[in-house]
Tab-separated table of C-alpha atoms in Angstrom:
chain	number	residue	atom	x	y	z
A	1	UNK	CA	-21.942	0.843	-15.594
A	2	UNK	CA	-23.773	-1.186	-12.979
A	3	UNK	CA	-21.817	-4.000	-11.302
A	4	UNK	CA	-23.709	-7.305	-11.233
A	5	UNK	CA	-23.686	-8.645	-7.675
A	6	UNK	CA	-26.398	-11.291	-8.192
A	7	UNK	CA	-24.153	-14.363	-8.051
A	8	UNK	CA	-22.215	-12.990	-5.086
A	9	UNK	CA	-25.431	-12.327	-3.147
A	10	UNK	CA	-26.810	-15.760	-4.031
A	11	UNK	CA	-23.648	-17.477	-2.771
A	12	UNK	CA	-23.518	-15.479	0.479
A	13	UNK	CA	-27.174	-16.117	1.284
A	14	UNK	CA	-27.373	-19.729	0.092
A	15	UNK	CA	-27.361	-21.195	3.633
A	16	UNK	CA	-29.089	-18.214	5.165
A	17	UNK	CA	-30.184	-18.579	8.783
A	18	UNK	CA	-32.981	-16.269	9.986
A	19	UNK	CA	-31.906	-13.451	12.308
A	20	UNK	CA	-35.275	-11.884	13.185
A	21	UNK	CA	-33.978	-9.685	16.007
A	22	UNK	CA	-31.480	-7.974	13.689
A	23	UNK	CA	-33.828	-7.465	10.751
A	24	UNK	CA	-36.417	-5.957	13.071
A	25	UNK	CA	-33.835	-3.347	14.093
A	26	UNK	CA	-32.839	-2.647	10.476
A	27	UNK	CA	-36.480	-2.455	9.440
A	28	UNK	CA	-37.196	0.032	12.240
A	29	UNK	CA	-34.285	2.230	11.111
A	30	UNK	CA	-35.502	2.175	7.516
A	31	UNK	CA	-39.001	3.128	8.663
A	32	UNK	CA	-37.819	6.141	10.683
A	33	UNK	CA	-36.703	8.850	8.216
A	34	UNK	CA	-34.917	11.835	9.650
A	35	UNK	CA	-33.522	10.007	12.675
A	36	UNK	CA	-30.016	9.165	11.490
A	37	UNK	CA	-28.078	9.130	8.238
A	38	UNK	CA	-26.023	6.053	8.854
A	39	UNK	CA	-26.884	2.612	10.172
A	40	UNK	CA	-23.723	0.556	10.715
A	41	UNK	CA	-23.849	-3.229	11.270
A	42	UNK	CA	-20.530	-4.528	12.630
A	43	UNK	CA	-19.040	-7.909	13.425
A	44	UNK	CA	-15.725	-9.686	13.459
A	45	UNK	CA	-14.815	-11.730	10.348
A	46	UNK	CA	-17.285	-14.564	9.853
A	47	UNK	CA	-20.101	-12.914	11.797
A	48	UNK	CA	-22.485	-12.947	8.840
A	49	UNK	CA	-22.458	-9.281	7.781
A	50	UNK	CA	-22.551	-9.979	4.055
A	51	UNK	CA	-25.360	-12.525	4.417
A	52	UNK	CA	-27.364	-9.870	6.268
A	53	UNK	CA	-26.677	-7.283	3.563
A	54	UNK	CA	-27.560	-9.791	0.860
A	55	UNK	CA	-30.873	-10.666	2.495
A	56	UNK	CA	-31.783	-6.997	2.865
A	57	UNK	CA	-31.181	-6.615	-0.884
A	58	UNK	CA	-33.215	-9.751	-1.606
A	59	UNK	CA	-36.103	-8.437	0.488
A	60	UNK	CA	-35.957	-5.045	-1.208
A	61	UNK	CA	-36.022	-6.727	-4.633
A	62	UNK	CA	-38.817	-9.146	-3.688
A	63	UNK	CA	-36.578	-12.230	-3.924
A	64	UNK	CA	-36.930	-13.704	-0.451
A	65	UNK	CA	-38.792	-16.890	-1.250
A	66	UNK	CA	-39.936	-18.548	1.970
A	67	UNK	CA	-38.390	-15.982	4.314
A	68	UNK	CA	-40.394	-13.000	5.498
A	69	UNK	CA	-38.437	-9.968	6.683
A	70	UNK	CA	-39.636	-6.553	7.873
A	71	UNK	CA	-37.879	-4.933	4.910
A	72	UNK	CA	-40.374	-3.439	2.417
A	73	UNK	CA	-39.960	-3.891	-1.317
A	74	UNK	CA	-38.000	-1.018	-2.826
A	75	UNK	CA	-36.468	-0.043	0.528
A	76	UNK	CA	-32.953	-0.020	-0.951
A	77	UNK	CA	-32.401	2.254	-3.955
A	78	UNK	CA	-28.833	1.159	-4.711
A	79	UNK	CA	-26.367	-1.296	-3.227
A	80	UNK	CA	-22.692	-2.126	-3.424
A	81	UNK	CA	-20.665	-5.043	-2.093
A	82	UNK	CA	-16.973	-4.416	-1.424
A	83	UNK	CA	-14.712	-7.413	-1.973
A	84	UNK	CA	-10.965	-6.934	-1.735
A	85	UNK	CA	-10.239	-9.782	-4.163
A	86	UNK	CA	-11.980	-7.925	-6.988
A	87	UNK	CA	-10.281	-4.586	-7.628
A	88	UNK	CA	-13.338	-3.149	-9.395
A	89	UNK	CA	-15.527	-3.732	-6.356
A	90	UNK	CA	-13.369	-1.559	-4.099
A	91	UNK	CA	-12.594	1.048	-6.768
A	92	UNK	CA	-14.329	4.351	-5.862
A	93	UNK	CA	-14.742	5.237	-9.539
A	94	UNK	CA	-16.546	1.965	-10.283
A	95	UNK	CA	-18.585	2.476	-7.125
A	96	UNK	CA	-19.754	5.878	-8.358
A	97	UNK	CA	-20.646	4.546	-11.807
A	98	UNK	CA	-22.566	1.575	-10.398
A	99	UNK	CA	-24.506	3.551	-7.784
A	100	UNK	CA	-25.429	6.201	-10.358
A	101	UNK	CA	-26.650	3.531	-12.782
A	102	UNK	CA	-28.857	1.940	-10.109
A	103	UNK	CA	-30.309	5.279	-8.979
A	104	UNK	CA	-31.261	6.001	-12.584
A	105	UNK	CA	-33.438	2.877	-12.432
A	106	UNK	CA	-34.869	3.229	-8.917
A	107	UNK	CA	-35.377	6.979	-8.397
A	108	UNK	CA	-37.803	8.679	-10.801
A	109	UNK	CA	-36.230	11.706	-12.455
A	110	UNK	CA	-32.643	10.802	-11.525
A	111	UNK	CA	-31.562	10.024	-15.080
A	112	UNK	CA	-32.911	13.364	-16.349
A	113	UNK	CA	-31.244	15.194	-13.458
A	114	UNK	CA	-27.974	13.407	-14.241
A	115	UNK	CA	-28.073	14.609	-17.844
A	116	UNK	CA	-29.191	18.092	-16.816
A	117	UNK	CA	-26.338	18.598	-14.339
A	118	UNK	CA	-23.496	17.420	-16.571
A	119	UNK	CA	-20.961	20.095	-17.522
A	120	UNK	CA	-21.197	21.222	-21.138
A	121	UNK	CA	-17.758	19.928	-21.989
A	122	UNK	CA	-15.132	17.987	-20.108
A	123	UNK	CA	-11.522	18.791	-20.782
A	124	UNK	CA	-8.482	16.572	-20.541
A	125	UNK	CA	-5.340	18.533	-19.823
A	126	UNK	CA	-2.164	17.170	-21.314
A	127	UNK	CA	1.142	18.192	-19.815
A	128	UNK	CA	3.863	17.410	-22.346
A	129	UNK	CA	7.370	16.893	-21.068
A	130	UNK	CA	10.008	17.419	-23.741
A	131	UNK	CA	13.653	16.575	-23.117
A	132	UNK	CA	16.209	18.123	-25.460
A	133	UNK	CA	19.868	17.373	-26.014
A	134	UNK	CA	22.457	16.115	-28.413
A	135	UNK	CA	21.889	12.840	-30.212
A	136	UNK	CA	24.950	10.700	-30.771
A	137	UNK	CA	25.604	9.214	-34.216
A	138	UNK	CA	23.454	6.133	-34.639
A	139	UNK	CA	21.186	7.207	-31.778
A	140	UNK	CA	17.471	7.983	-31.893
A	141	UNK	CA	14.911	10.324	-30.378
A	142	UNK	CA	11.918	8.672	-28.679
A	143	UNK	CA	9.159	11.237	-28.912
A	144	UNK	CA	7.225	13.179	-26.321
A	145	UNK	CA	5.981	11.990	-22.931
A	146	UNK	CA	2.408	13.113	-22.220
A	147	UNK	CA	1.017	12.866	-18.671
A	148	UNK	CA	-2.789	12.741	-18.592
A	149	UNK	CA	-4.817	13.009	-15.389
A	150	UNK	CA	-8.308	11.580	-15.733
A	151	UNK	CA	-11.316	12.462	-13.579
A	152	UNK	CA	-10.795	11.875	-9.869
A	153	UNK	CA	-12.998	9.649	-7.724
A	154	UNK	CA	-14.347	12.659	-5.834
A	155	UNK	CA	-15.174	14.544	-9.030
A	156	UNK	CA	-16.887	11.496	-10.534
A	157	UNK	CA	-18.980	10.910	-7.418
A	158	UNK	CA	-20.023	14.557	-7.304
A	159	UNK	CA	-20.913	14.564	-11.005
A	160	UNK	CA	-22.695	11.199	-11.194
A	161	UNK	CA	-24.301	10.859	-7.757
A	162	UNK	CA	-24.313	14.017	-5.635
A	163	UNK	CA	-25.263	16.688	-8.182
A	164	UNK	CA	-28.251	14.811	-9.661
A	165	UNK	CA	-29.580	14.118	-6.162
A	166	UNK	CA	-29.156	17.767	-5.151
A	167	UNK	CA	-31.113	18.765	-8.265
A	168	UNK	CA	-33.907	16.282	-7.500
A	169	UNK	CA	-34.352	17.524	-3.932
A	170	UNK	CA	-34.330	21.108	-5.182
A	171	UNK	CA	-37.153	20.093	-7.527
A	172	UNK	CA	-39.193	18.682	-4.650
A	173	UNK	CA	-38.234	15.026	-4.220
A	174	UNK	CA	-39.955	14.106	-0.952
A	175	UNK	CA	-38.569	10.766	0.161
A	176	UNK	CA	-35.405	9.188	1.465
A	177	UNK	CA	-32.871	7.626	-0.870
A	178	UNK	CA	-31.218	4.635	0.799
A	179	UNK	CA	-27.911	3.154	-0.359
A	180	UNK	CA	-26.492	-0.087	1.073
A	181	UNK	CA	-22.737	-0.691	1.163
A	182	UNK	CA	-21.372	-3.994	2.478
A	183	UNK	CA	-17.875	-4.618	3.898
A	184	UNK	CA	-16.844	-0.995	4.040
A	185	UNK	CA	-13.585	-2.035	5.716
A	186	UNK	CA	-12.508	-3.874	2.552
A	187	UNK	CA	-13.013	-0.715	0.486
A	188	UNK	CA	-10.203	0.900	2.460
A	189	UNK	CA	-7.758	-1.532	0.815
A	190	UNK	CA	-7.996	0.202	-2.562
A	191	UNK	CA	-4.823	1.652	-4.100
A	192	UNK	CA	-6.798	4.730	-5.218
A	193	UNK	CA	-5.132	7.724	-3.530
A	194	UNK	CA	-7.733	10.356	-4.331
A	195	UNK	CA	-10.512	8.933	-2.152
A	196	UNK	CA	-11.948	5.692	-0.828
A	197	UNK	CA	-15.592	4.656	-0.886
A	198	UNK	CA	-15.792	5.669	2.780
A	199	UNK	CA	-14.536	9.151	1.863
A	200	UNK	CA	-17.207	9.469	-0.823
A	201	UNK	CA	-19.989	8.443	1.553
A	202	UNK	CA	-18.797	10.908	4.179
A	203	UNK	CA	-18.334	13.719	1.640
A	204	UNK	CA	-22.071	14.331	1.325
A	205	UNK	CA	-22.050	15.896	4.808
A	206	UNK	CA	-25.228	17.875	5.428
A	207	UNK	CA	-25.969	18.777	1.794
A	208	UNK	CA	-28.212	15.744	1.320
A	209	UNK	CA	-29.721	14.879	4.716
A	210	UNK	CA	-32.307	12.521	3.189
A	211	UNK	CA	-29.710	10.337	1.513
A	212	UNK	CA	-29.139	7.552	4.028
A	213	UNK	CA	-26.681	4.662	4.136
A	214	UNK	CA	-27.051	1.143	5.507
A	215	UNK	CA	-23.475	-0.058	6.018
A	216	UNK	CA	-21.649	-3.156	7.232
A	217	UNK	CA	-18.049	-3.414	8.374
A	218	UNK	CA	-15.635	-5.020	10.726
A	219	UNK	CA	-15.621	-3.056	14.017
A	220	UNK	CA	-12.893	-0.611	12.966
A	221	UNK	CA	-12.766	2.484	15.119
A	222	UNK	CA	-11.621	4.788	12.302
A	223	UNK	CA	-14.676	3.946	10.174
A	224	UNK	CA	-16.950	4.689	13.102
A	225	UNK	CA	-15.194	7.978	13.825
A	226	UNK	CA	-15.520	9.153	10.228
A	227	UNK	CA	-19.248	8.416	10.233
A	228	UNK	CA	-19.862	9.958	13.654
A	229	UNK	CA	-18.186	13.184	12.564
A	230	UNK	CA	-20.834	13.464	9.851
A	231	UNK	CA	-23.719	12.146	11.952
A	232	UNK	CA	-23.491	12.204	15.776
A	233	UNK	CA	-26.689	10.110	15.795
A	234	UNK	CA	-25.014	7.164	14.054
A	235	UNK	CA	-26.979	3.956	14.704
A	236	UNK	CA	-24.812	0.884	15.283
A	237	UNK	CA	-25.842	-2.756	15.583
A	238	UNK	CA	-23.057	-5.056	16.789
A	239	UNK	CA	-23.298	-8.783	16.147
A	240	UNK	CA	-20.880	-9.493	18.984
A	241	UNK	CA	-20.639	-7.918	22.416
A	242	UNK	CA	-24.040	-7.676	24.078
A	243	UNK	CA	-25.670	-9.334	21.072
A	244	UNK	CA	-23.358	-12.359	21.113
A	245	UNK	CA	-25.916	-14.639	22.756
A	246	UNK	CA	-28.417	-13.792	20.007
A	247	UNK	CA	-25.738	-14.512	17.390
A	248	UNK	CA	-25.045	-17.864	19.057
A	249	UNK	CA	-28.702	-18.806	18.652
A	250	UNK	CA	-28.581	-17.657	15.030
A	251	UNK	CA	-25.607	-19.942	14.387
A	252	UNK	CA	-27.364	-22.841	16.109
A	253	UNK	CA	-30.309	-22.441	13.724
A	254	UNK	CA	-27.834	-22.479	10.822
A	255	UNK	CA	-26.114	-25.634	12.117
A	256	UNK	CA	-29.431	-27.428	12.746
A	257	UNK	CA	-30.427	-26.717	9.138
A	258	UNK	CA	-27.054	-27.581	7.569
A	259	UNK	CA	-26.250	-30.808	9.434
A	260	UNK	CA	-29.101	-32.999	8.138
A	261	UNK	CA	-28.087	-32.076	4.586
A	262	UNK	CA	-24.625	-33.645	5.034
A	263	UNK	CA	-24.820	-37.360	4.355
A	264	UNK	CA	-21.095	-37.730	5.164
A	265	UNK	CA	-21.552	-36.363	8.680
A	266	UNK	CA	-24.853	-38.045	9.546
A	267	UNK	CA	-23.465	-41.411	8.409
A	268	UNK	CA	-20.426	-41.007	10.659
A	269	UNK	CA	-22.025	-39.830	13.891
A	270	UNK	CA	-20.815	-41.204	17.211
A	271	UNK	CA	-23.181	-39.016	19.249
A	272	UNK	CA	-26.793	-37.841	18.924
A	273	UNK	CA	-27.417	-35.293	16.182
A	274	UNK	CA	-28.947	-32.823	18.658
A	275	UNK	CA	-25.832	-32.997	20.825
A	276	UNK	CA	-23.629	-32.347	17.792
A	277	UNK	CA	-25.708	-29.298	16.864
A	278	UNK	CA	-25.513	-27.856	20.361
A	279	UNK	CA	-21.773	-28.401	20.799
A	280	UNK	CA	-20.910	-27.026	17.358
A	281	UNK	CA	-23.001	-23.910	17.953
A	282	UNK	CA	-21.412	-23.372	21.346
A	283	UNK	CA	-17.917	-23.800	19.919
A	284	UNK	CA	-18.669	-21.412	17.027
A	285	UNK	CA	-19.519	-18.669	19.542
A	286	UNK	CA	-21.697	-16.753	17.096
A	287	UNK	CA	-19.339	-17.094	14.130
A	288	UNK	CA	-21.015	-18.471	10.990
A	289	UNK	CA	-17.749	-18.874	9.102
A	290	UNK	CA	-16.253	-20.989	11.895
A	291	UNK	CA	-19.343	-23.220	11.845
A	292	UNK	CA	-19.254	-23.563	8.063
A	293	UNK	CA	-15.536	-24.373	8.001
A	294	UNK	CA	-15.847	-26.843	10.882
A	295	UNK	CA	-18.668	-28.651	9.075
A	296	UNK	CA	-16.402	-28.961	6.044
A	297	UNK	CA	-13.688	-30.527	8.186
A	298	UNK	CA	-16.128	-32.947	9.835
A	299	UNK	CA	-17.323	-34.120	6.419
A	300	UNK	CA	-13.794	-35.423	5.784
A	301	UNK	CA	-13.449	-37.165	9.149
A	302	UNK	CA	-12.283	-40.770	8.846
A	303	UNK	CA	-13.246	-41.745	12.404
A	304	UNK	CA	-16.689	-41.570	14.051
A	305	UNK	CA	-17.551	-38.029	15.140
A	306	UNK	CA	-17.807	-37.917	18.929
A	307	UNK	CA	-17.810	-35.296	21.674
A	308	UNK	CA	-14.020	-35.698	21.801
A	309	UNK	CA	-13.831	-34.863	18.076
A	310	UNK	CA	-15.637	-31.584	18.716
A	311	UNK	CA	-13.550	-30.804	21.797
A	312	UNK	CA	-10.433	-31.145	19.646
A	313	UNK	CA	-11.627	-28.455	17.220
A	314	UNK	CA	-9.850	-25.193	18.148
A	315	UNK	CA	-11.782	-22.059	19.025
A	316	UNK	CA	-11.462	-19.023	16.782
A	317	UNK	CA	-11.120	-18.755	13.012
A	318	UNK	CA	-7.330	-18.438	12.935
A	319	UNK	CA	-6.789	-21.527	15.069
A	320	UNK	CA	-9.280	-23.477	12.949
A	321	UNK	CA	-7.529	-22.450	9.726
A	322	UNK	CA	-4.191	-23.522	11.175
A	323	UNK	CA	-5.591	-26.873	12.327
A	324	UNK	CA	-6.866	-27.577	8.799
A	325	UNK	CA	-3.548	-26.613	7.199
A	326	UNK	CA	-1.524	-28.622	9.713
A	327	UNK	CA	-3.570	-31.713	8.894
A	328	UNK	CA	-2.749	-31.334	5.208
A	329	UNK	CA	0.893	-30.431	5.785
A	330	UNK	CA	1.605	-33.337	8.123
A	331	UNK	CA	0.962	-35.756	5.266
A	332	UNK	CA	3.909	-34.370	3.267
A	333	UNK	CA	5.683	-31.312	4.781
A	334	UNK	CA	8.053	-30.895	1.817
A	335	UNK	CA	5.198	-30.876	-0.680
A	336	UNK	CA	3.300	-28.366	1.473
A	337	UNK	CA	6.230	-25.924	1.440
A	338	UNK	CA	7.059	-26.336	-2.244
A	339	UNK	CA	3.532	-26.518	-3.702
A	340	UNK	CA	0.615	-25.674	-1.411
A	341	UNK	CA	2.316	-22.588	0.029
A	342	UNK	CA	3.144	-21.338	-3.465
A	343	UNK	CA	-0.452	-21.676	-4.672
A	344	UNK	CA	-1.853	-19.928	-1.587
A	345	UNK	CA	0.845	-17.243	-1.717
A	346	UNK	CA	0.086	-16.564	-5.371
A	347	UNK	CA	-3.621	-16.028	-4.632
A	348	UNK	CA	-2.803	-13.782	-1.663
A	349	UNK	CA	-0.569	-11.654	-3.857
A	350	UNK	CA	-3.023	-11.572	-6.756
A	351	UNK	CA	-5.919	-10.219	-4.655
A	352	UNK	CA	-8.221	-11.337	-7.448
A	353	UNK	CA	-9.616	-14.449	-9.090
A	354	UNK	CA	-7.161	-16.520	-11.137
A	355	UNK	CA	-7.511	-19.472	-13.451
A	356	UNK	CA	-5.538	-22.635	-12.735
A	357	UNK	CA	-3.331	-21.765	-15.718
A	358	UNK	CA	-2.580	-18.313	-14.285
A	359	UNK	CA	-1.767	-19.795	-10.880
A	360	UNK	CA	0.651	-22.197	-12.575
A	361	UNK	CA	2.305	-19.412	-14.564
A	362	UNK	CA	2.885	-17.094	-11.619
A	363	UNK	CA	3.757	-19.783	-9.051
A	364	UNK	CA	6.147	-21.610	-11.358
A	365	UNK	CA	4.358	-24.923	-10.793
A	366	UNK	CA	3.131	-27.101	-13.639
A	367	UNK	CA	-0.587	-27.544	-14.315
A	368	UNK	CA	-0.731	-31.038	-12.795
A	369	UNK	CA	0.729	-29.902	-9.456
A	370	UNK	CA	-1.623	-26.921	-9.277
A	371	UNK	CA	-4.592	-29.207	-9.948
A	372	UNK	CA	-3.432	-31.604	-7.214
A	373	UNK	CA	-3.115	-28.769	-4.681
A	374	UNK	CA	-6.587	-27.477	-5.525
A	375	UNK	CA	-7.942	-30.994	-5.000
A	376	UNK	CA	-6.181	-31.249	-1.618
A	377	UNK	CA	-7.368	-27.921	-0.173
A	378	UNK	CA	-10.398	-27.069	-2.280
A	379	UNK	CA	-12.268	-26.038	0.883
A	380	UNK	CA	-10.065	-22.932	1.017
A	381	UNK	CA	-11.137	-21.644	-2.412
A	382	UNK	CA	-14.140	-19.998	-3.968
A	383	UNK	CA	-14.672	-21.098	-7.572
A	384	UNK	CA	-16.525	-18.979	-10.104
A	385	UNK	CA	-18.866	-21.473	-11.833
A	386	UNK	CA	-18.900	-19.394	-15.023
A	387	UNK	CA	-15.181	-18.727	-15.478
A	388	UNK	CA	-13.700	-21.572	-13.426
A	389	UNK	CA	-11.390	-19.092	-11.690
A	390	UNK	CA	-10.236	-19.456	-8.090
A	391	UNK	CA	-9.972	-17.028	-5.171
A	392	UNK	CA	-9.353	-17.449	-1.453
A	393	UNK	CA	-12.794	-17.996	-0.035
A	394	UNK	CA	-12.771	-15.264	2.630
A	395	UNK	CA	-10.693	-12.205	3.438
A	396	UNK	CA	-10.153	-13.495	6.985
A	397	UNK	CA	-8.210	-16.440	5.537
A	398	UNK	CA	-6.088	-14.136	3.391
A	399	UNK	CA	-5.355	-11.982	6.448
A	400	UNK	CA	-4.441	-15.107	8.397
A	401	UNK	CA	-1.965	-16.253	5.746
A	402	UNK	CA	-0.024	-12.985	5.798
A	403	UNK	CA	0.052	-12.662	9.600
A	404	UNK	CA	3.701	-13.414	10.284
A	405	UNK	CA	3.154	-13.486	14.047
A	406	UNK	CA	0.568	-16.264	13.692
A	407	UNK	CA	2.911	-18.151	11.354
A	408	UNK	CA	5.959	-18.281	13.622
A	409	UNK	CA	6.791	-21.807	14.643
A	410	UNK	CA	3.989	-23.319	12.559
A	411	UNK	CA	3.608	-24.923	9.146
A	412	UNK	CA	2.920	-21.470	7.747
A	413	UNK	CA	6.399	-20.272	8.707
A	414	UNK	CA	7.851	-21.117	5.286
A	415	UNK	CA	10.739	-19.541	3.435
A	416	UNK	CA	9.090	-16.672	1.577
A	417	UNK	CA	12.052	-16.304	-0.752
A	418	UNK	CA	10.373	-18.699	-3.157
A	419	UNK	CA	7.304	-16.467	-3.218
A	420	UNK	CA	9.086	-13.208	-4.046
A	421	UNK	CA	9.329	-13.680	-7.851
A	422	UNK	CA	5.617	-14.446	-8.277
A	423	UNK	CA	4.633	-11.652	-5.843
A	424	UNK	CA	6.748	-9.175	-7.782
A	425	UNK	CA	5.254	-10.281	-11.100
A	426	UNK	CA	1.718	-9.999	-9.726
A	427	UNK	CA	2.444	-6.568	-8.257
A	428	UNK	CA	3.596	-5.392	-11.687
A	429	UNK	CA	0.445	-6.838	-13.262
A	430	UNK	CA	-1.832	-5.074	-10.720
A	431	UNK	CA	-0.016	-1.788	-11.354
A	432	UNK	CA	-0.337	-2.176	-15.124
A	433	UNK	CA	-4.043	-2.956	-14.736
A	434	UNK	CA	-4.586	0.113	-12.541
A	435	UNK	CA	-2.873	2.267	-15.150
A	436	UNK	CA	-5.015	0.824	-17.935
A	437	UNK	CA	-2.033	-0.699	-19.712
A	438	UNK	CA	-3.529	-4.219	-19.858
């Protein structure tokens, strides 16, 4: 079944800032079949990878609106966004199902090839384990334990994606098939032991040279090595490094668009708007997430925003997160440790969206306290408008919260003993979900 990424893409591209230099490079790669199998866009957390992937999808689907990108309609045949806080989105089985479903819609003949290449009958092998022995008076016998192994991720990918494509190319398909996968690094966090999404992508090897992948990831060396082993001509576009100055200009365009929309900031300015734009962009150093988070903090400023205000903002995402948390915690350190930390710790452990009621149940807090915490630090959450469920708004923040080295000597260095019961309960729930028991 196809996963619906529409809302996720819309959210990640809502404040989109044009990056013409990057899309020209991606467009050139798409227009040059046979040159390389993989195009990998990398950046540190907050560099705008998902927004780029989302805009490529929008362009391919003809949903750009006012923006014009060198990405032709129909350029992407299937796409997948990995998100570690939704287990289904990093599950290689769900990935295979979703990609196969999309290819059936975008590639003529794929659906027929899928049906034609299915095995005549699939078997499930049951391995019964029977324990015998004496039964004491008043005792009972509790049946037979049956261990069932369902289809593996590799087998599913081969059956639903690889084999139909092989059949189509054997029948004369004469074009590239392009699949986009965003945040490949997050897909490596799956508990699936058989294979990760990266393994599935790399498993095609040379059997399908015209199946190409546009990928985004953090700059993890192991991901690059895996891809280079399959394609020595791997094309990589880094959003930092030599391209950092271009990313800085991209962020400045974003800031210059976002600032006039904030009545709270423009009404509280103690310096010219142009100066604020320039200093914020310089401080962000090419990081969109830093700029977005800093704007959120400035909207809550109680004093006029001056050059000194901007100088006081720390550089780097981790330092900015800590500054925000310290501001909240200083108001009531005891409440921070006993309430805010529990809510954040529960969401870290859950690794998925949770309703306020679920947060209360697993944290041990009552509904009123959970609601008050959410009101205090709402900037740190993403809220699903349809379900009303909460998740930490970016993986970089989740990583920051569990970095014990960063926490030492700070407000985050709380006694984790209080978190252990809810973490254990959530771990049991995730295991039961993975096993299909709930």
